[in-house]
């Protein structure tokens, strides 16, 4: 089976299964004997990522966070008590745990569309109002991100970030503008839904893969 | 931010390193490691604890302890939704806005690092602290699932630092200052700044309590606070300016939104 076909098959798997599996792997990495369990989980997730065709550069970037965390803890304990030994082991334990988290999480995100993950949460009996807020927030996050990006571009064109004072002022205006647009958009959405007879049920079907 | 001078922060960094060197005799390897860690250009996730950073017990503890607040938030959300079908889109939009705002890269003038505002101080001013916890949960969950920013096992700890501590501090400071007739901009600036610093202090405490090992908690916490200082000091000021600018902007364009948390229903369209 080719990598593309394998990846496609993995993407098509039930999101609940993948989310549950990822959560289980993360908990095993945290609860198991350190640093061996976390290392094993990280290596397995790394191999799986390579098998399904993840780019090596992306994987290395993820492991960079783990390396940084491990080094930071080593340095922290070295700074506090340089005479005591074991700082390197603490750094190793933390580094492997973060590596396990980063690789498992990266694999989950690479193989599962965001909509499917939201559907999986819904299927796991997340309270309906909360699931509704999550579903709506997902729909509008990208819209708002684009709106904020457009506003920022316009500010840059008007030299809004020229100088510290202007830059700070523009940043605040950008936040305010994004929020005002968010509220306007929310209002329009709610009214449109109400006009179509919707009374609070804005949820996607559970297990929605679209 | 283009044009922001890094000289002040460089001085703070040097000061911190000198303080570290004076407070503890530094071994050459630890010193080298500290230097490498400080100079490494890395993506700053200062407000989010990465997946795997907290041991199992601590991750479970923070998650379980935040559940009552989340349940309270869901109860309030349900009540407000019963009053107005417009409420949930507003909260969802605010969650999306916090998600977007906290994805905005703000270059922090220290060795090429880049960080971001939290937006929870601002959210607390707009919808109150309890709903801010819920909004933070949604924003962090989406960041974890979409961008691998933060994590699932560290979600509880991240909600504690950003949503609970950041939200309640921001809300308390804003209303305390407004009650003594401070101007809107000043109150919002203080709320944003102190909310950011409280978030980083809580994050430091979460890290120190989980990772101090055989070291005394206090010294680990002190070192973590000190090491966060060069990044978070300017970021807190930026967050304060961001919050003040946003609140003043909203007060001019949509003043009704500033009383949103007190309203039983969403404001009506004109």
GROMACS .gro file of C-alpha atoms in nm:
model
  480
    1UNK     CA    1   0.000   0.000   0.000
    2UNK     CA    2   0.137   0.341  -0.093
    3UNK     CA    3   0.191   0.616   0.164
    4UNK     CA    4  -0.085   0.828   0.015
    5UNK     CA    5  -0.334   0.543   0.029
    6UNK     CA    6  -0.235   0.462   0.386
    7UNK     CA    7  -0.269   0.825   0.485
    8UNK     CA    8  -0.609   0.844   0.320
    9UNK     CA    9  -0.722   0.536   0.506
   10UNK     CA   10  -0.597   0.680   0.837
   11UNK     CA   11  -0.769   1.011   0.771
   12UNK     CA   12  -1.093   0.823   0.710
   13UNK     CA   13  -1.080   0.644   1.046
   14UNK     CA   14  -1.339   0.739   1.309
   15UNK     CA   15  -1.222   1.060   1.479
   16UNK     CA   16  -1.341   0.931   1.819
   17UNK     CA   17  -1.106   0.639   1.784
   18UNK     CA   18  -0.811   0.860   1.689
   19UNK     CA   19  -0.878   1.117   1.961
   20UNK     CA   20  -0.922   0.844   2.223
   21UNK     CA   21  -0.607   0.668   2.105
   22UNK     CA   22  -0.405   0.988   2.115
   23UNK     CA   23  -0.531   1.074   2.463
   24UNK     CA   24  -0.446   0.722   2.582
   25UNK     CA   25  -0.094   0.746   2.436
   26UNK     CA   26  -0.042   1.086   2.601
   27UNK     CA   27  -0.157   0.955   2.939
   28UNK     CA   28   0.065   0.646   2.907
   29UNK     CA   29   0.362   0.870   2.825
   30UNK     CA   30   0.294   1.079   3.135
   31UNK     CA   31   0.209   0.800   3.377
   32UNK     CA   32   0.459   0.533   3.268
   33UNK     CA   33   0.810   0.483   3.406
   34UNK     CA   34   1.014   0.782   3.293
   35UNK     CA   35   1.187   0.835   3.059
   36UNK     CA   36   1.146   0.497   2.891
   37UNK     CA   37   0.769   0.494   2.828
   38UNK     CA   38   0.765   0.849   2.698
   39UNK     CA   39   1.063   0.773   2.470
   40UNK     CA   40   0.888   0.464   2.334
   41UNK     CA   41   0.568   0.658   2.268
   42UNK     CA   42   0.764   0.937   2.099
   43UNK     CA   43   0.957   0.694   1.877
   44UNK     CA   44   0.640   0.503   1.779
   45UNK     CA   45   0.454   0.825   1.697
   46UNK     CA   46   0.755   0.953   1.503
   47UNK     CA   47   0.775   0.633   1.297
   48UNK     CA   48   0.400   0.642   1.233
   49UNK     CA   49   0.434   1.004   1.119
   50UNK     CA   50   0.710   0.910   0.876
   51UNK     CA   51   0.508   0.614   0.746
   52UNK     CA   52   0.204   0.830   0.669
   53UNK     CA   53   0.424   1.080   0.487
   54UNK     CA   54   0.479   1.365   0.734
   55UNK     CA   55   0.763   1.593   0.629
   56UNK     CA   56   1.089   1.551   0.819
   57UNK     CA   57   1.123   1.928   0.866
   58UNK     CA   58   0.789   1.947   1.046
   59UNK     CA   59   0.883   1.656   1.271
   60UNK     CA   60   1.218   1.813   1.355
   61UNK     CA   61   1.049   2.141   1.446
   62UNK     CA   62   0.820   1.953   1.686
   63UNK     CA   63   1.117   1.782   1.847
   64UNK     CA   64   1.290   2.120   1.878
   65UNK     CA   65   1.029   2.221   2.137
   66UNK     CA   66   1.109   1.905   2.335
   67UNK     CA   67   1.482   1.974   2.314
   68UNK     CA   68   1.428   2.330   2.432
   69UNK     CA   69   1.212   2.218   2.728
   70UNK     CA   70   1.463   1.955   2.835
   71UNK     CA   71   1.753   2.198   2.812
   72UNK     CA   72   1.557   2.463   3.000
   73UNK     CA   73   1.483   2.227   3.292
   74UNK     CA   74   1.845   2.109   3.298
   75UNK     CA   75   1.966   2.468   3.305
   76UNK     CA   76   1.712   2.563   3.572
   77UNK     CA   77   1.820   2.287   3.810
   78UNK     CA   78   2.184   2.351   3.725
   79UNK     CA   79   2.139   2.715   3.817
   80UNK     CA   80   1.964   2.639   4.144
   81UNK     CA   81   2.193   2.372   4.283
   82UNK     CA   82   2.499   2.311   4.069
   83UNK     CA   83   2.643   2.078   4.334
   84UNK     CA   84   2.349   1.836   4.316
   85UNK     CA   85   2.343   1.570   4.047
   86UNK     CA   86   2.042   1.454   3.847
   87UNK     CA   87   1.961   1.776   3.664
   88UNK     CA   88   2.035   1.607   3.333
   89UNK     CA   89   1.793   1.324   3.416
   90UNK     CA   90   1.513   1.566   3.500
   91UNK     CA   91   1.580   1.742   3.172
   92UNK     CA   92   1.574   1.410   2.988
   93UNK     CA   93   1.245   1.305   3.149
   94UNK     CA   94   1.079   1.633   3.059
   95UNK     CA   95   1.230   1.635   2.710
   96UNK     CA   96   1.102   1.285   2.630
   97UNK     CA   97   0.755   1.364   2.769
   98UNK     CA   98   0.729   1.679   2.561
   99UNK     CA   99   0.863   1.488   2.259
  100UNK     CA  100   0.593   1.223   2.310
  101UNK     CA  101   0.326   1.491   2.343
  102UNK     CA  102   0.444   1.683   2.038
  103UNK     CA  103   0.471   1.379   1.810
  104UNK     CA  104   0.143   1.216   1.919
  105UNK     CA  105  -0.041   1.544   1.895
  106UNK     CA  106   0.116   1.625   1.560
  107UNK     CA  107   0.015   1.286   1.423
  108UNK     CA  108  -0.342   1.331   1.547
  109UNK     CA  109  -0.375   1.673   1.386
  110UNK     CA  110  -0.214   1.559   1.061
  111UNK     CA  111  -0.460   1.271   1.026
  112UNK     CA  112  -0.780   1.426   1.157
  113UNK     CA  113  -0.971   1.721   1.010
  114UNK     CA  114  -1.074   1.978   1.275
  115UNK     CA  115  -1.442   1.925   1.199
  116UNK     CA  116  -1.409   1.557   1.271
  117UNK     CA  117  -1.248   1.635   1.608
  118UNK     CA  118  -1.535   1.866   1.699
  119UNK     CA  119  -1.779   1.595   1.594
  120UNK     CA  120  -1.592   1.350   1.816
  121UNK     CA  121  -1.631   1.582   2.113
  122UNK     CA  122  -2.002   1.606   2.043
  123UNK     CA  123  -2.026   1.229   2.028
  124UNK     CA  124  -1.853   1.212   2.366
  125UNK     CA  125  -2.152   1.384   2.528
  126UNK     CA  126  -2.000   1.727   2.579
  127UNK     CA  127  -2.290   1.942   2.720
  128UNK     CA  128  -2.503   2.069   2.432
  129UNK     CA  129  -2.460   2.446   2.498
  130UNK     CA  130  -2.083   2.403   2.516
  131UNK     CA  131  -2.076   2.189   2.202
  132UNK     CA  132  -2.279   2.459   2.028
  133UNK     CA  133  -2.034   2.731   2.132
  134UNK     CA  134  -1.739   2.517   2.018
  135UNK     CA  135  -1.902   2.444   1.682
  136UNK     CA  136  -1.982   2.812   1.623
  137UNK     CA  137  -1.638   2.925   1.736
  138UNK     CA  138  -1.477   2.680   1.492
  139UNK     CA  139  -1.685   2.817   1.206
  140UNK     CA  140  -1.592   3.176   1.274
  141UNK     CA  141  -1.232   3.147   1.385
  142UNK     CA  142  -1.103   3.145   1.028
  143UNK     CA  143  -1.343   3.422   0.924
  144UNK     CA  144  -1.224   3.640   1.208
  145UNK     CA  145  -0.861   3.557   1.147
  146UNK     CA  146  -0.904   3.678   0.790
  147UNK     CA  147  -1.084   3.991   0.911
  148UNK     CA  148  -0.805   4.067   1.158
  149UNK     CA  149  -0.545   4.003   0.889
  150UNK     CA  150  -0.721   4.237   0.644
  151UNK     CA  151  -0.752   4.509   0.908
  152UNK     CA  152  -0.385   4.472   0.996
  153UNK     CA  153  -0.284   4.497   0.630
  154UNK     CA  154  -0.489   4.815   0.599
  155UNK     CA  155  -0.324   4.955   0.911
  156UNK     CA  156   0.020   4.875   0.771
  157UNK     CA  157  -0.069   5.050   0.443
  158UNK     CA  158  -0.169   5.356   0.643
  159UNK     CA  159   0.169   5.337   0.824
  160UNK     CA  160  -0.014   5.234   1.139
  161UNK     CA  161   0.290   5.060   1.283
  162UNK     CA  162   0.541   5.334   1.217
  163UNK     CA  163   0.691   5.412   1.555
  164UNK     CA  164   0.622   5.263   1.896
  165UNK     CA  165   0.338   5.497   1.994
  166UNK     CA  166   0.149   5.453   1.668
  167UNK     CA  167   0.215   5.079   1.670
  168UNK     CA  168   0.072   5.026   2.018
  169UNK     CA  169  -0.231   5.240   1.931
  170UNK     CA  170  -0.286   5.043   1.610
  171UNK     CA  171  -0.260   4.712   1.796
  172UNK     CA  172  -0.535   4.818   2.037
  173UNK     CA  173  -0.754   4.942   1.752
  174UNK     CA  174  -0.697   4.611   1.573
  175UNK     CA  175  -0.818   4.416   1.879
  176UNK     CA  176  -1.121   4.640   1.919
  177UNK     CA  177  -1.207   4.623   1.552
  178UNK     CA  178  -1.176   4.244   1.550
  179UNK     CA  179  -1.412   4.218   1.847
  180UNK     CA  180  -1.665   4.461   1.704
  181UNK     CA  181  -1.666   4.267   1.378
  182UNK     CA  182  -1.703   3.947   1.579
  183UNK     CA  183  -2.009   4.077   1.756
  184UNK     CA  184  -2.159   4.212   1.436
  185UNK     CA  185  -2.102   3.879   1.267
  186UNK     CA  186  -2.251   3.692   1.563
  187UNK     CA  187  -2.556   3.911   1.561
  188UNK     CA  188  -2.608   3.864   1.190
  189UNK     CA  189  -2.562   3.487   1.226
  190UNK     CA  190  -2.808   3.459   1.513
  191UNK     CA  191  -3.067   3.666   1.332
  192UNK     CA  192  -3.028   3.466   1.013
  193UNK     CA  193  -3.065   3.143   1.209
  194UNK     CA  194  -3.368   3.275   1.395
  195UNK     CA  195  -3.524   3.384   1.066
  196UNK     CA  196  -3.487   3.027   0.940
  197UNK     CA  197  -3.664   2.893   1.248
  198UNK     CA  198  -3.354   2.785   1.438
  199UNK     CA  199  -3.402   2.804   1.816
  200UNK     CA  200  -3.059   2.742   1.956
  201UNK     CA  201  -2.966   2.416   1.786
  202UNK     CA  202  -2.661   2.520   1.585
  203UNK     CA  203  -2.481   2.193   1.630
  204UNK     CA  204  -2.312   1.982   1.368
  205UNK     CA  205  -2.416   1.617   1.367
  206UNK     CA  206  -2.190   1.404   1.584
  207UNK     CA  207  -1.911   1.239   1.388
  208UNK     CA  208  -1.939   1.503   1.114
  209UNK     CA  209  -1.649   1.442   0.881
  210UNK     CA  210  -1.716   1.721   0.632
  211UNK     CA  211   0.626   4.542   1.645
  212UNK     CA  212   0.844   4.729   1.401
  213UNK     CA  213   1.040   5.003   1.559
  214UNK     CA  214   1.028   4.865   1.913
  215UNK     CA  215   1.365   4.910   2.076
  216UNK     CA  216   1.519   4.604   2.234
  217UNK     CA  217   1.781   4.788   2.437
  218UNK     CA  218   1.573   4.816   2.754
  219UNK     CA  219   1.496   4.447   2.758
  220UNK     CA  220   1.855   4.357   2.688
  221UNK     CA  221   1.946   4.545   3.003
  222UNK     CA  222   1.680   4.356   3.199
  223UNK     CA  223   1.814   4.028   3.064
  224UNK     CA  224   2.169   4.117   3.162
  225UNK     CA  225   2.043   4.220   3.505
  226UNK     CA  226   1.865   3.887   3.549
  227UNK     CA  227   2.171   3.691   3.448
  228UNK     CA  228   2.385   3.892   3.688
  229UNK     CA  229   2.132   3.830   3.967
  230UNK     CA  230   2.143   3.457   3.892
  231UNK     CA  231   2.520   3.456   3.893
  232UNK     CA  232   2.533   3.639   4.225
  233UNK     CA  233   2.267   3.427   4.397
  234UNK     CA  234   2.415   3.085   4.314
  235UNK     CA  235   2.759   2.961   4.218
  236UNK     CA  236   2.716   2.855   3.857
  237UNK     CA  237   2.881   2.545   3.720
  238UNK     CA  238   3.029   2.587   3.371
  239UNK     CA  239   2.795   2.331   3.214
  240UNK     CA  240   2.485   2.483   3.373
  241UNK     CA  241   2.597   2.828   3.274
  242UNK     CA  242   2.650   2.715   2.917
  243UNK     CA  243   2.310   2.546   2.916
  244UNK     CA  244   2.144   2.857   3.056
  245UNK     CA  245   2.309   3.069   2.789
  246UNK     CA  246   2.205   2.829   2.513
  247UNK     CA  247   1.846   2.820   2.640
  248UNK     CA  248   1.828   3.198   2.668
  249UNK     CA  249   1.981   3.260   2.328
  250UNK     CA  250   1.798   2.990   2.134
  251UNK     CA  251   1.545   3.148   1.899
  252UNK     CA  252   1.226   2.962   1.978
  253UNK     CA  253   0.854   3.011   1.930
  254UNK     CA  254   0.725   3.149   2.259
  255UNK     CA  255   0.425   2.970   2.401
  256UNK     CA  256   0.474   3.154   2.726
  257UNK     CA  257   0.108   3.145   2.821
  258UNK     CA  258   0.045   2.786   2.715
  259UNK     CA  259   0.202   2.483   2.874
  260UNK     CA  260   0.303   2.241   2.601
  261UNK     CA  261   0.173   1.885   2.589
  262UNK     CA  262   0.378   1.660   2.818
  263UNK     CA  263   0.517   1.941   3.031
  264UNK     CA  264   0.324   1.845   3.344
  265UNK     CA  265   0.347   1.503   3.510
  266UNK     CA  266   0.034   1.289   3.515
  267UNK     CA  267  -0.074   1.372   3.873
  268UNK     CA  268  -0.040   1.746   3.828
  269UNK     CA  269  -0.211   1.746   3.490
  270UNK     CA  270  -0.503   1.547   3.634
  271UNK     CA  271  -0.519   1.769   3.942
  272UNK     CA  272  -0.539   2.095   3.748
  273UNK     CA  273  -0.795   1.948   3.509
  274UNK     CA  274  -1.020   1.811   3.784
  275UNK     CA  275  -1.001   2.132   3.985
  276UNK     CA  276  -1.115   2.348   3.696
  277UNK     CA  277  -1.419   2.131   3.619
  278UNK     CA  278  -1.652   2.300   3.877
  279UNK     CA  279  -1.582   2.640   3.723
  280UNK     CA  280  -1.645   2.504   3.376
  281UNK     CA  281  -1.969   2.348   3.499
  282UNK     CA  282  -2.072   2.684   3.646
  283UNK     CA  283  -1.992   2.848   3.315
  284UNK     CA  284  -2.202   2.595   3.124
  285UNK     CA  285  -2.492   2.647   3.369
  286UNK     CA  286  -2.476   3.024   3.319
  287UNK     CA  287  -2.450   2.978   2.945
  288UNK     CA  288  -2.760   2.757   2.949
  289UNK     CA  289  -2.951   3.017   3.154
  290UNK     CA  290  -2.853   3.300   2.923
  291UNK     CA  291  -2.934   3.091   2.617
  292UNK     CA  292  -3.282   3.030   2.757
  293UNK     CA  293  -3.324   3.408   2.787
  294UNK     CA  294  -3.193   3.483   2.441
  295UNK     CA  295  -3.097   3.263   2.146
  296UNK     CA  296  -2.849   3.536   2.051
  297UNK     CA  297  -2.630   3.470   2.353
  298UNK     CA  298  -2.447   3.157   2.238
  299UNK     CA  299  -2.333   3.311   1.906
  300UNK     CA  300  -2.196   3.608   2.103
  301UNK     CA  301  -2.000   3.385   2.338
  302UNK     CA  302  -1.881   3.171   2.048
  303UNK     CA  303  -1.769   3.480   1.862
  304UNK     CA  304  -1.580   3.601   2.165
  305UNK     CA  305  -1.414   3.260   2.194
  306UNK     CA  306  -1.318   3.282   1.827
  307UNK     CA  307  -1.192   3.636   1.884
  308UNK     CA  308  -0.978   3.525   2.180
  309UNK     CA  309  -0.853   3.240   1.961
  310UNK     CA  310  -0.758   3.486   1.687
  311UNK     CA  311  -0.620   3.753   1.921
  312UNK     CA  312  -0.399   3.502   2.099
  313UNK     CA  313  -0.271   3.385   1.760
  314UNK     CA  314  -0.155   3.736   1.668
  315UNK     CA  315   0.222   3.736   1.680
  316UNK     CA  316   0.365   4.022   1.882
  317UNK     CA  317   0.742   4.039   1.848
  318UNK     CA  318   0.892   4.070   2.194
  319UNK     CA  319   1.218   4.262   2.183
  320UNK     CA  320   1.440   3.982   2.311
  321UNK     CA  321   1.662   3.779   2.081
  322UNK     CA  322   1.408   3.729   1.804
  323UNK     CA  323   1.140   3.570   2.018
  324UNK     CA  324   0.778   3.620   1.926
  325UNK     CA  325   0.483   3.596   2.162
  326UNK     CA  326   0.114   3.687   2.166
  327UNK     CA  327  -0.146   3.867   2.374
  328UNK     CA  328  -0.392   3.652   2.574
  329UNK     CA  329  -0.711   3.849   2.536
  330UNK     CA  330  -0.861   3.702   2.853
  331UNK     CA  331  -0.834   4.029   3.044
  332UNK     CA  332  -1.030   4.190   2.764
  333UNK     CA  333  -1.281   3.903   2.759
  334UNK     CA  334  -1.332   3.935   3.136
  335UNK     CA  335  -1.407   4.306   3.098
  336UNK     CA  336  -1.665   4.225   2.831
  337UNK     CA  337  -1.844   3.913   2.958
  338UNK     CA  338  -1.736   3.864   3.318
  339UNK     CA  339  -1.491   3.617   3.473
  340UNK     CA  340  -1.701   3.301   3.485
  341UNK     CA  341  -1.787   3.313   3.117
  342UNK     CA  342  -1.422   3.401   3.049
  343UNK     CA  343  -1.327   3.060   3.190
  344UNK     CA  344  -1.561   2.898   2.939
  345UNK     CA  345  -1.439   3.116   2.653
  346UNK     CA  346  -1.078   3.033   2.745
  347UNK     CA  347  -1.160   2.663   2.746
  348UNK     CA  348  -1.307   2.685   2.397
  349UNK     CA  349  -1.021   2.898   2.260
  350UNK     CA  350  -0.752   2.674   2.412
  351UNK     CA  351  -0.926   2.358   2.296
  352UNK     CA  352  -0.941   2.492   1.941
  353UNK     CA  353  -0.577   2.600   1.953
  354UNK     CA  354  -0.478   2.256   2.079
  355UNK     CA  355  -0.682   2.070   1.817
  356UNK     CA  356  -0.609   2.302   1.524
  357UNK     CA  357  -0.256   2.423   1.586
  358UNK     CA  358  -0.106   2.190   1.849
  359UNK     CA  359  -0.061   2.505   2.056
  360UNK     CA  360  -0.080   2.399   2.421
  361UNK     CA  361  -0.211   2.049   2.477
  362UNK     CA  362  -0.491   1.826   2.598
  363UNK     CA  363  -0.337   1.700   2.924
  364UNK     CA  364  -0.219   2.052   3.009
  365UNK     CA  365  -0.554   2.208   2.918
  366UNK     CA  366  -0.670   2.227   3.281
  367UNK     CA  367  -0.353   2.405   3.393
  368UNK     CA  368  -0.371   2.642   3.096
  369UNK     CA  369  -0.735   2.725   3.177
  370UNK     CA  370  -0.634   2.794   3.536
  371UNK     CA  371  -0.362   3.038   3.438
  372UNK     CA  372  -0.530   3.214   3.145
  373UNK     CA  373  -0.901   3.184   3.219
  374UNK     CA  374  -0.935   3.164   3.595
  375UNK     CA  375  -0.645   3.372   3.726
  376UNK     CA  376  -0.614   3.600   3.422
  377UNK     CA  377  -0.990   3.644   3.393
  378UNK     CA  378  -1.064   3.710   3.760
  379UNK     CA  379  -0.765   3.942   3.805
  380UNK     CA  380  -0.855   4.137   3.490
  381UNK     CA  381  -1.219   4.168   3.592
  382UNK     CA  382  -1.138   4.261   3.954
  383UNK     CA  383  -0.878   4.523   3.862
  384UNK     CA  384  -1.098   4.681   3.594
  385UNK     CA  385  -1.400   4.717   3.821
  386UNK     CA  386  -1.195   4.823   4.124
  387UNK     CA  387  -1.035   5.103   3.923
  388UNK     CA  388  -1.363   5.205   3.763
  389UNK     CA  389  -1.524   5.222   4.109
  390UNK     CA  390  -1.263   5.483   4.210
  391UNK     CA  391  -1.341   5.676   3.891
  392UNK     CA  392  -1.030   5.583   3.694
  393UNK     CA  393  -1.067   5.654   3.324
  394UNK     CA  394  -1.173   5.371   3.095
  395UNK     CA  395  -0.834   5.356   2.925
  396UNK     CA  396  -0.638   5.346   3.252
  397UNK     CA  397  -0.864   5.080   3.404
  398UNK     CA  398  -0.845   4.866   3.090
  399UNK     CA  399  -0.467   4.910   3.067
  400UNK     CA  400  -0.422   4.797   3.428
  401UNK     CA  401  -0.665   4.509   3.378
  402UNK     CA  402  -0.487   4.382   3.068
  403UNK     CA  403  -0.138   4.427   3.211
  404UNK     CA  404  -0.208   4.272   3.551
  405UNK     CA  405  -0.413   3.994   3.396
  406UNK     CA  406  -0.116   3.908   3.175
  407UNK     CA  407   0.133   3.919   3.461
  408UNK     CA  408  -0.099   3.718   3.687
  409UNK     CA  409  -0.128   3.460   3.410
  410UNK     CA  410   0.249   3.430   3.381
  411UNK     CA  411   0.288   3.416   3.760
  412UNK     CA  412   0.034   3.134   3.774
  413UNK     CA  413   0.206   2.955   3.486
  414UNK     CA  414   0.534   2.984   3.675
  415UNK     CA  415   0.370   2.842   3.986
  416UNK     CA  416   0.223   2.552   3.790
  417UNK     CA  417   0.561   2.474   3.638
  418UNK     CA  418   0.750   2.517   3.965
  419UNK     CA  419   0.510   2.302   4.166
  420UNK     CA  420   0.532   2.022   3.912
  421UNK     CA  421   0.900   2.037   3.825
  422UNK     CA  422   1.086   2.152   4.136
  423UNK     CA  423   1.191   1.796   4.222
  424UNK     CA  424   1.424   1.796   4.521
  425UNK     CA  425   1.467   2.173   4.510
  426UNK     CA  426   1.267   2.401   4.740
  427UNK     CA  427   0.950   2.523   4.568
  428UNK     CA  428   1.026   2.886   4.649
  429UNK     CA  429   1.365   2.899   4.481
  430UNK     CA  430   1.238   2.720   4.171
  431UNK     CA  431   0.943   2.958   4.153
  432UNK     CA  432   1.172   3.257   4.199
  433UNK     CA  433   1.405   3.140   3.923
  434UNK     CA  434   1.115   3.073   3.687
  435UNK     CA  435   0.964   3.415   3.754
  436UNK     CA  436   1.305   3.572   3.695
  437UNK     CA  437   1.360   3.383   3.371
  438UNK     CA  438   1.012   3.478   3.243
  439UNK     CA  439   1.069   3.842   3.333
  440UNK     CA  440   1.252   3.964   3.020
  441UNK     CA  441   0.976   3.831   2.796
  442UNK     CA  442   0.671   3.892   3.007
  443UNK     CA  443   0.751   4.237   3.137
  444UNK     CA  444   0.722   4.404   2.795
  445UNK     CA  445   0.450   4.164   2.685
  446UNK     CA  446   0.237   4.263   2.987
  447UNK     CA  447   0.278   4.628   2.898
  448UNK     CA  448   0.183   4.549   2.539
  449UNK     CA  449  -0.118   4.349   2.654
  450UNK     CA  450  -0.222   4.643   2.873
  451UNK     CA  451  -0.193   4.883   2.580
  452UNK     CA  452  -0.377   4.635   2.357
  453UNK     CA  453  -0.662   4.597   2.609
  454UNK     CA  454  -0.687   4.971   2.666
  455UNK     CA  455  -0.691   5.041   2.292
  456UNK     CA  456  -0.952   4.773   2.229
  457UNK     CA  457  -1.181   4.882   2.515
  458UNK     CA  458  -1.159   5.250   2.418
  459UNK     CA  459  -1.227   5.157   2.055
  460UNK     CA  460  -1.529   4.947   2.157
  461UNK     CA  461  -1.658   5.223   2.387
  462UNK     CA  462  -1.661   5.459   2.088
  463UNK     CA  463  -1.803   5.219   1.831
  464UNK     CA  464  -2.027   4.985   2.039
  465UNK     CA  465  -2.061   5.114   2.397
  466UNK     CA  466  -2.335   4.858   2.473
  467UNK     CA  467  -2.079   4.577   2.450
  468UNK     CA  468  -1.901   4.701   2.762
  469UNK     CA  469  -2.208   4.615   2.969
  470UNK     CA  470  -2.261   4.287   2.792
  471UNK     CA  471  -2.197   4.063   3.093
  472UNK     CA  472  -2.462   4.247   3.295
  473UNK     CA  473  -2.727   4.223   3.028
  474UNK     CA  474  -2.985   3.947   3.049
  475UNK     CA  475  -2.990   3.924   2.673
  476UNK     CA  476  -2.788   4.036   2.376
  477UNK     CA  477  -2.828   4.397   2.266
  478UNK     CA  478  -3.099   4.450   2.008
  479UNK     CA  479  -3.018   4.548   1.654
  480UNK     CA  480  -3.095   4.907   1.560
   0.00000   0.00000   0.00000
